[in-house]
XYZ file of N, CA and C in Angstrom:
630
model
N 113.352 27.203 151.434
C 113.978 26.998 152.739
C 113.738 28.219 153.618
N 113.962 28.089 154.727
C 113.299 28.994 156.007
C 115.215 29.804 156.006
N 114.085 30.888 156.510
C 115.856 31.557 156.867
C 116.456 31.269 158.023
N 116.378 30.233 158.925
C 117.335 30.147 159.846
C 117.489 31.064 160.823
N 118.728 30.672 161.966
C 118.875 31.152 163.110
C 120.488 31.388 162.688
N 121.037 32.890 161.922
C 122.352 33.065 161.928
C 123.048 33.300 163.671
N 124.543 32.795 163.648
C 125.147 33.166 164.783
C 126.821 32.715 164.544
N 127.474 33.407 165.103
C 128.491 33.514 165.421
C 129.396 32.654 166.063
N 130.243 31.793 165.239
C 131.154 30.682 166.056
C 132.575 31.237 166.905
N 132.840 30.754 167.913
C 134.085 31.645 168.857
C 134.729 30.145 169.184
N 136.015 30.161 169.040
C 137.281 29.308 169.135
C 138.318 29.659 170.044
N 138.174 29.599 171.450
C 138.858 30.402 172.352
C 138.865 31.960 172.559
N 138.224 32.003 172.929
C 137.338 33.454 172.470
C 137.488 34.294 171.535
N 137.862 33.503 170.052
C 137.791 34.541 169.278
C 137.073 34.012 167.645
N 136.939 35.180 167.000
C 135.713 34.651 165.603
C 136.359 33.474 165.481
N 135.718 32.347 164.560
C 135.643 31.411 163.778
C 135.098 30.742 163.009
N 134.256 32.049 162.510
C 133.029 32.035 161.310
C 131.376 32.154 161.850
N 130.868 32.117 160.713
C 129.138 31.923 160.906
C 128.551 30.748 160.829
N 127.487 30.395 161.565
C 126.749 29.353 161.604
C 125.164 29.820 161.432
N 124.396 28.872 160.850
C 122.850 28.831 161.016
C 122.465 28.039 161.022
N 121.262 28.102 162.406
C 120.794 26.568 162.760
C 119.405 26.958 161.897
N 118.934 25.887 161.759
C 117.859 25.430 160.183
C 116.829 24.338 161.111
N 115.269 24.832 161.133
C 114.061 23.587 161.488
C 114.655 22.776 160.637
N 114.929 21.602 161.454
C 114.677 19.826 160.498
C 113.047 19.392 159.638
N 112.418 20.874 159.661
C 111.351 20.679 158.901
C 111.399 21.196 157.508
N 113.253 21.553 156.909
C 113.511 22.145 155.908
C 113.794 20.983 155.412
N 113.924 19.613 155.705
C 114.546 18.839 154.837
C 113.279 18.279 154.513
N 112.316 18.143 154.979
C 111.317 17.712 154.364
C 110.550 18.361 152.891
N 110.677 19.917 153.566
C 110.993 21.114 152.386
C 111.251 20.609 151.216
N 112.514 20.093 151.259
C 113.470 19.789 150.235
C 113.637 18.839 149.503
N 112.946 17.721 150.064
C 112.466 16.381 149.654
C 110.975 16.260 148.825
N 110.297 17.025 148.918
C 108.855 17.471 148.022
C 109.269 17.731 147.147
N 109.855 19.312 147.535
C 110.358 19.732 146.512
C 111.010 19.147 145.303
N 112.075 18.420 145.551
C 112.678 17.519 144.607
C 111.537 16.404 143.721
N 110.525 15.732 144.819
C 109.055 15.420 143.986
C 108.597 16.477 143.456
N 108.453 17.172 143.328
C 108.048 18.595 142.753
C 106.709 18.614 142.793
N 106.412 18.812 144.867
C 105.257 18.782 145.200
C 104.999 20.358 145.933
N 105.563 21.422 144.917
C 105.691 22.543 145.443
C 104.833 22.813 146.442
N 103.528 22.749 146.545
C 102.540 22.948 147.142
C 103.061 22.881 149.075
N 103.017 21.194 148.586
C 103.509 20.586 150.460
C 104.868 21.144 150.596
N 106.049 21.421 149.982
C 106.894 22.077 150.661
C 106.982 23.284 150.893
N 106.093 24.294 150.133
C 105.885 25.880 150.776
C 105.645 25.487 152.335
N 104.150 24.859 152.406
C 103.950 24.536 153.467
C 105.009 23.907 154.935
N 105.863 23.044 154.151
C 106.851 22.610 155.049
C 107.566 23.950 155.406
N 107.985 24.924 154.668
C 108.785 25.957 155.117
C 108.071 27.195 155.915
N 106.989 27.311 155.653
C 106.122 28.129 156.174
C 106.079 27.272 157.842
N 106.015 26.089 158.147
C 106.135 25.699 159.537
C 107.284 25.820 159.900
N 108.752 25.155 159.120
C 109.730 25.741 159.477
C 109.900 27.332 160.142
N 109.672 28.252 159.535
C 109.867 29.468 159.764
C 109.291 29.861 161.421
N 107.820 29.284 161.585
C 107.449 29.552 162.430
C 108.260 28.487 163.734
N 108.784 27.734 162.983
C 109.092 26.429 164.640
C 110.924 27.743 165.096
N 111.200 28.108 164.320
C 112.445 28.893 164.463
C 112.196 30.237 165.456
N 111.059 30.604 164.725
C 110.634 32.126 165.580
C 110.321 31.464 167.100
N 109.881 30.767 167.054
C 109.658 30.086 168.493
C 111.175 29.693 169.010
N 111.818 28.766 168.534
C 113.175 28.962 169.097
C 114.213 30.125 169.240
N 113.716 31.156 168.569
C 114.553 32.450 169.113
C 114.267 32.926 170.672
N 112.353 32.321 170.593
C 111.290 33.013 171.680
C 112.292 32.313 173.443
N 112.674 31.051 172.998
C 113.046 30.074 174.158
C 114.623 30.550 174.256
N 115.224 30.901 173.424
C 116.466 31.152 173.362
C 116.818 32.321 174.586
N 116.184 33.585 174.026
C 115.933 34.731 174.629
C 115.422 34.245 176.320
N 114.175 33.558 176.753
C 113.545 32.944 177.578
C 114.985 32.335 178.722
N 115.639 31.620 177.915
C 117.126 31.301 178.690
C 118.052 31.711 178.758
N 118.485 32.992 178.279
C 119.339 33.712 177.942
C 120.761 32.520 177.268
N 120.527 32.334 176.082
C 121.516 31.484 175.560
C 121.967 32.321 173.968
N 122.761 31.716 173.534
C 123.566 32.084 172.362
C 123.099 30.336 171.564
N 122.626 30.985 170.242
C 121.946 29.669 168.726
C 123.588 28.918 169.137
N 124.230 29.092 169.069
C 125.714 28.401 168.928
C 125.868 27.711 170.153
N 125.136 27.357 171.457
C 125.113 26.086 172.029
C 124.017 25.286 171.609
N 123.493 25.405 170.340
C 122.203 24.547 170.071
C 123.260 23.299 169.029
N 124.414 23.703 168.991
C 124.944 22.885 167.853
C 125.291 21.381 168.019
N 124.948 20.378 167.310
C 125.114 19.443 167.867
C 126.947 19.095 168.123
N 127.434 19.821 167.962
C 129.138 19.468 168.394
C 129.010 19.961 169.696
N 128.445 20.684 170.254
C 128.162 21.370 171.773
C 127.818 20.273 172.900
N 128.208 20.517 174.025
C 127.913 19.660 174.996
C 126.649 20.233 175.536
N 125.555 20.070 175.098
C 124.021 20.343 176.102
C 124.230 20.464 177.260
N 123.934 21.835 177.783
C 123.689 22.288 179.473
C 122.202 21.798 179.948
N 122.147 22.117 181.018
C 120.534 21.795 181.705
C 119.728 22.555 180.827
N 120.073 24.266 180.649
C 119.411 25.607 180.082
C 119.041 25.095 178.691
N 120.003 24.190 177.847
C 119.998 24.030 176.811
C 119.118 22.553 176.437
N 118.866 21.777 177.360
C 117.696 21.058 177.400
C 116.334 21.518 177.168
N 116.681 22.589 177.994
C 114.728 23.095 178.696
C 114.815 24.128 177.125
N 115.689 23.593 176.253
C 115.369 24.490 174.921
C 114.539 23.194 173.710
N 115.839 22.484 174.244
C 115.336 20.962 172.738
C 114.294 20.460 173.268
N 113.760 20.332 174.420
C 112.792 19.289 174.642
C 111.220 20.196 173.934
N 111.315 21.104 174.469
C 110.081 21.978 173.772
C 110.355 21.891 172.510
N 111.310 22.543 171.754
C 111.569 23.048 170.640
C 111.185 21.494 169.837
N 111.340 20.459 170.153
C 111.308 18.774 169.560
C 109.616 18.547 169.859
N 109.215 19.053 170.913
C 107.445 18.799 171.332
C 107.321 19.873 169.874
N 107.609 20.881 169.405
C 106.963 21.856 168.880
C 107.047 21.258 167.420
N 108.136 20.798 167.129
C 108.296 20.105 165.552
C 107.391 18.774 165.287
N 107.581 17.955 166.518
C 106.324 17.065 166.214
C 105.279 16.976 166.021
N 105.050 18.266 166.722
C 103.627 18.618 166.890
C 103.040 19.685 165.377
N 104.099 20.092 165.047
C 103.844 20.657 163.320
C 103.936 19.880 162.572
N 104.476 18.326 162.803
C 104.511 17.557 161.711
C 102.858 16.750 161.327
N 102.341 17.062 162.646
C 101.009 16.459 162.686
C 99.644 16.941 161.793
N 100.098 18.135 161.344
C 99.028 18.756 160.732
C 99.819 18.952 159.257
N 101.165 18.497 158.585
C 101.849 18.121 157.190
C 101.694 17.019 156.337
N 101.373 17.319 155.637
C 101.300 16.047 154.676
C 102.843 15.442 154.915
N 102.692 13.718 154.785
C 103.722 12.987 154.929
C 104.831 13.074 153.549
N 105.907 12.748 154.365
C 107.008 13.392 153.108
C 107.434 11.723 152.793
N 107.716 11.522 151.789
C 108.220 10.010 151.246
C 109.141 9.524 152.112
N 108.896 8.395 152.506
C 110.217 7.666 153.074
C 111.729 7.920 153.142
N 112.363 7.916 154.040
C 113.999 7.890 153.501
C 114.675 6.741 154.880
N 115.797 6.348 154.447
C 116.068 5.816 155.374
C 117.458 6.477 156.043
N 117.424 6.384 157.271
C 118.295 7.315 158.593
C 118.931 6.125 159.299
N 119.990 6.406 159.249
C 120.893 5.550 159.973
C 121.697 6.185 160.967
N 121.834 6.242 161.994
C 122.417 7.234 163.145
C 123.949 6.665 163.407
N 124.591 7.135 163.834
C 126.009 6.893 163.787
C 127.285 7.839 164.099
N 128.477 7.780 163.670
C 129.702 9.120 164.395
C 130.348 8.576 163.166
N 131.289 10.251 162.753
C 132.058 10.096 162.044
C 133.320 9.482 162.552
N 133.887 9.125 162.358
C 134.921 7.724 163.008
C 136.592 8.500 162.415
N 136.912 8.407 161.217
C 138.196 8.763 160.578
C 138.107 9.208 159.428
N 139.262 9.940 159.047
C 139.432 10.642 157.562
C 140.481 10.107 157.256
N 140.740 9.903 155.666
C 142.164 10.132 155.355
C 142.161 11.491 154.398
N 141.401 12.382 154.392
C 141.193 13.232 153.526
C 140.526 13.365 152.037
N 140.343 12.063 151.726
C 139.703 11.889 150.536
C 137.909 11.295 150.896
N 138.213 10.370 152.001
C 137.013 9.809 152.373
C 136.596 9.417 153.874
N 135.693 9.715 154.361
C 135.586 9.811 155.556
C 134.646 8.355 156.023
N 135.137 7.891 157.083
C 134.605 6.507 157.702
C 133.438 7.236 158.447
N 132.005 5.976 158.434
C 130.904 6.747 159.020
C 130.625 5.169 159.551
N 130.404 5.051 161.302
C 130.031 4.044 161.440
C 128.527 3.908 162.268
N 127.700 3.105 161.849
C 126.598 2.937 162.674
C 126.892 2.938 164.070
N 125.703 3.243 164.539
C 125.413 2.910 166.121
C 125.136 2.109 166.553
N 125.857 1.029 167.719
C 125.323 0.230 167.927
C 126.422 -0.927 168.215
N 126.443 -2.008 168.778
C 127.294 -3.208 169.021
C 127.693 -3.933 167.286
N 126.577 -3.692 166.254
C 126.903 -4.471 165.596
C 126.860 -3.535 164.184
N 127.107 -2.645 164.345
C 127.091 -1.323 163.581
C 128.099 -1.235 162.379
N 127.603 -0.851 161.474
C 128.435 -1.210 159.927
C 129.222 -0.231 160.017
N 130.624 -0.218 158.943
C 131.229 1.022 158.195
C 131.029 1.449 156.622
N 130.771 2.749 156.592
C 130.384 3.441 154.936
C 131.576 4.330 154.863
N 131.923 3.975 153.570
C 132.918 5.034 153.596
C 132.393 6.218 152.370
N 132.216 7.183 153.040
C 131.326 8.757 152.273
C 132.394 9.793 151.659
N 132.159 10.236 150.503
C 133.214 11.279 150.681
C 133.481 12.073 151.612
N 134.596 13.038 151.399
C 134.918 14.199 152.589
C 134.596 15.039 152.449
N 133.973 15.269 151.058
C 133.250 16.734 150.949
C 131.733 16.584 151.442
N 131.044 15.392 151.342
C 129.715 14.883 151.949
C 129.686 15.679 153.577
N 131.206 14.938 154.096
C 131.453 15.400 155.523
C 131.375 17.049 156.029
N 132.244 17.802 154.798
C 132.383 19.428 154.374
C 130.880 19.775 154.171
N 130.251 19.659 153.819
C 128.907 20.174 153.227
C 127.524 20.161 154.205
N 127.824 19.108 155.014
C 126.785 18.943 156.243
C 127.410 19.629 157.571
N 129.026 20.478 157.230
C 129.263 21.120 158.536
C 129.748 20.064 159.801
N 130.684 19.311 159.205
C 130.563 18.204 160.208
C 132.064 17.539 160.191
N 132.565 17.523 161.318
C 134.312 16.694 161.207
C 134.225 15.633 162.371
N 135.580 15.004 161.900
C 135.465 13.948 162.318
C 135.138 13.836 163.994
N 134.242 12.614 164.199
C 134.177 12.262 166.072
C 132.908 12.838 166.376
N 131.961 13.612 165.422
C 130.613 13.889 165.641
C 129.505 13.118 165.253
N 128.446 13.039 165.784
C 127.451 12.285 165.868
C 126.837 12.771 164.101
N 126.192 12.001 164.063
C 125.824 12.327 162.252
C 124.518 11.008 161.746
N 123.384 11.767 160.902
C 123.228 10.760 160.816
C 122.772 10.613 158.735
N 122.956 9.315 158.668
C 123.485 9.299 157.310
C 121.733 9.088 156.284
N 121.317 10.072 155.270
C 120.223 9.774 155.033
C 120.245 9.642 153.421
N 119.569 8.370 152.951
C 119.324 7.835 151.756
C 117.522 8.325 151.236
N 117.585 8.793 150.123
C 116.255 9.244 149.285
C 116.471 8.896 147.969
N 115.242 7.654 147.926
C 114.869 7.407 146.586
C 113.957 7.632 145.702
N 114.760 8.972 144.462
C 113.830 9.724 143.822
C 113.196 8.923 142.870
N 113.272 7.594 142.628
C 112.686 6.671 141.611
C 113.764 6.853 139.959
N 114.661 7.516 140.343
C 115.456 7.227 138.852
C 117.221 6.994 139.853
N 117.126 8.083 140.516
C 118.642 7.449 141.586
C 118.315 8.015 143.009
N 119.367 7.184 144.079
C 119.175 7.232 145.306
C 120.083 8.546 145.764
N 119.669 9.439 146.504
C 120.332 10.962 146.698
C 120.902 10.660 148.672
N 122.083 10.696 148.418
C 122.602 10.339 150.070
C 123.030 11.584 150.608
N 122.649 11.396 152.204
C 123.497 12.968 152.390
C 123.807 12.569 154.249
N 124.666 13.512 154.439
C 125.070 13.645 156.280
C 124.219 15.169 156.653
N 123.273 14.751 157.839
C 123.355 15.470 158.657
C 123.330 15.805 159.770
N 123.821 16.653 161.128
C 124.191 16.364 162.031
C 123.157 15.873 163.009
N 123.552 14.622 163.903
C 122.659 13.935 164.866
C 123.277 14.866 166.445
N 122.728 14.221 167.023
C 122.238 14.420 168.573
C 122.528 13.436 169.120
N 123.493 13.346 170.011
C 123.653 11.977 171.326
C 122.233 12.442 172.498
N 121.110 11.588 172.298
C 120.331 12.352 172.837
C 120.564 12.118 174.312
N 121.660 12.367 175.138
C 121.720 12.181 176.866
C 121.005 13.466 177.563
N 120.308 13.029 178.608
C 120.417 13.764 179.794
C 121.181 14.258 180.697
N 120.983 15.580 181.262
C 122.104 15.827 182.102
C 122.295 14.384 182.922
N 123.361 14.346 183.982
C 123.958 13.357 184.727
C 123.191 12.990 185.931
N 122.651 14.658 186.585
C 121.623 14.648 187.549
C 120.182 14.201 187.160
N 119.677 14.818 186.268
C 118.233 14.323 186.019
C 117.969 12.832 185.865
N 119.172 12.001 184.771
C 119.243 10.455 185.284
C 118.864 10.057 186.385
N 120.294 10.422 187.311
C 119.934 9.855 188.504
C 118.589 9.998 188.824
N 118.548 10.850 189.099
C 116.717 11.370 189.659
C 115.719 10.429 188.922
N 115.788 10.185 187.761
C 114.661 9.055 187.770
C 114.993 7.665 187.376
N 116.087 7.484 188.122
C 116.887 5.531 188.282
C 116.465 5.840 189.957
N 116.867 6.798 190.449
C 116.361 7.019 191.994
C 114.591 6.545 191.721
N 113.533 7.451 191.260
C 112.559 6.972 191.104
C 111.773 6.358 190.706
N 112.581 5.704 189.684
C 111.755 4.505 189.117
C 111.710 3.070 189.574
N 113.468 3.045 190.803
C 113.402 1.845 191.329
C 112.215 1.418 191.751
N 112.335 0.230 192.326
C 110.921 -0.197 193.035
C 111.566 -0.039 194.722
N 110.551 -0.341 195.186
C 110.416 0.065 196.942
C 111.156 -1.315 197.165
N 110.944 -2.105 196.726
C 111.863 -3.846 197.147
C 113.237 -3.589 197.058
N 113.596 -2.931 196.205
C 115.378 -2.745 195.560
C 115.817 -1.791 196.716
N 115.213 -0.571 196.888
C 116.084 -0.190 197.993
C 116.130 -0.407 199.390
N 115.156 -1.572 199.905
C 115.161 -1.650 201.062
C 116.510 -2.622 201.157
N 117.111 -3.082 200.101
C 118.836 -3.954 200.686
C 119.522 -2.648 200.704
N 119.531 -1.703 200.938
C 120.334 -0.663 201.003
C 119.985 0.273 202.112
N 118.933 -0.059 203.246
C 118.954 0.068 204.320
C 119.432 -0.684 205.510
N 119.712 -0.415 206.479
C 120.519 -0.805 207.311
C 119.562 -2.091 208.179
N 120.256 -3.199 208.546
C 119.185 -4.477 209.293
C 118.281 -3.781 210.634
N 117.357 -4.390 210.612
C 116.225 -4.134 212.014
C 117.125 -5.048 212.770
N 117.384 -4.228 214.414
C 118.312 -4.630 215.204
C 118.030 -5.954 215.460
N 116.580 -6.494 215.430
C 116.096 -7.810 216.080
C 116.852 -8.519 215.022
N 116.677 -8.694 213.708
C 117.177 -9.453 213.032
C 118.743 -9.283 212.589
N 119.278 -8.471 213.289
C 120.759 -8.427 213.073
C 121.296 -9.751 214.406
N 120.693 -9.136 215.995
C 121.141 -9.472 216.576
C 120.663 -11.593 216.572
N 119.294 -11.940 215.966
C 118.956 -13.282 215.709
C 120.768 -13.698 214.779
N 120.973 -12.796 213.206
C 121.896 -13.525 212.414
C 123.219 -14.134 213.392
N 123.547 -12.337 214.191
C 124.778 -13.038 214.976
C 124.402 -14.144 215.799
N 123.474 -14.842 216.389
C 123.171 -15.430 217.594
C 123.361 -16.877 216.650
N 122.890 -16.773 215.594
C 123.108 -18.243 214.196
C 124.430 -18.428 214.269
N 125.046 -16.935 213.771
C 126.816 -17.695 213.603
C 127.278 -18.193 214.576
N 126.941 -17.351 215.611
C 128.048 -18.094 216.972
C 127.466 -19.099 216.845
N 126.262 -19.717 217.178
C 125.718 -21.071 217.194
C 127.005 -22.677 216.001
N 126.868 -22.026 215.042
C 127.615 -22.690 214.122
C 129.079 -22.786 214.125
């Protein structure tokens, strides 16, 4: 595994432990590995390492703190112009990796606890409930009402499940607009200009008529 991006959690401005954000190219790492394809997961971590040094590079670049990269964080604009590269940069290392075995990802929010077991429900209108342990929940850094997403690996003797944290992937509020503004078509906003006087004054000349 890559050493990460350590940083500092603050709870009304004061400590509330350590955090390290980790390339999502460590779980692939970790999944070879477990095939015990040492080879391809050096390699996976050796890109890890480097996709991180690059996210320190963008970090610095925006003057931000690793601890708004977290997915419990509400993404700023600054903190966009970090994931969108930093996500071009992982894809773009995945392209030159050997493929890691299948798993299946189910995206979803942690929903409720009763302390023993935590409700995990899909995304979606028609979205299932799993109920995971709470230490599953403890171990991926993750409480209840966060985005999460739930991943199954089958090592060919048993299936290995685990949580880890997802991304509501939204855009700021402005940049939306900006391209629902530009993607309309030229037909849609012309009902949202005001009538050409000729044809205002023809409609009234209809009603009175009637």
């Amino acid at each position: 595994m890559s050493g990460g991006i350590r940083f500092t959690r603050h709870n009304s401005h004061r400590l509330a432990g350590v955090g390290t954000l980790y390339s999502r190219l460590n779980v692939g790492a970790a999944v070879l590995y477990r095939r015990r394809d040492k080879d391809a997961a050096r390699m996976y971590c050796s890109a890890a390492r480097e996709v991180e040094e690059e996210l320190m590079t963008l970090l610095k670049h925006q003057q931000l703190d690793a601890s708004e990269l977290e997915p419990t964080a509400i993404p700023s604009q600054r903190v966009w112009r970090v994931l969108r590269p930093l996500c071009e940069l992982t894809e773009k290392s995945l392209t030159s990796l050997p493929a890691v075995p299948e798993e299946e990802c189910i995206a979803g929010i942690l929903q409720s606890t009763d302390g023993r077991k935590v409700r995990f429900t899909e995304a979606g209108p028609d979205g299932l409930d799993h109920e995971l342990p709470y230490a599953m929940m403890e171990a991926a850094g993750l409480s209840v009402g966060d985005p999460a997403l739930l991943m199954s690996e089958y090592t060919g003797a048993t299936i290995i499940t685990r949580l880890q944290p997802g991304l509501l992937a939204e855009e700021p509020e402005q940049e939306q607009n900006a391209d629902l503004a530009t993607a309309a078509p030229e037909r849609d906003l012309r009902f949202h200009q005001p009538l050409d006087e000729s044809l205002r004054a023809a409609l009234f000349a209809k009603f009175r008529s009637e």
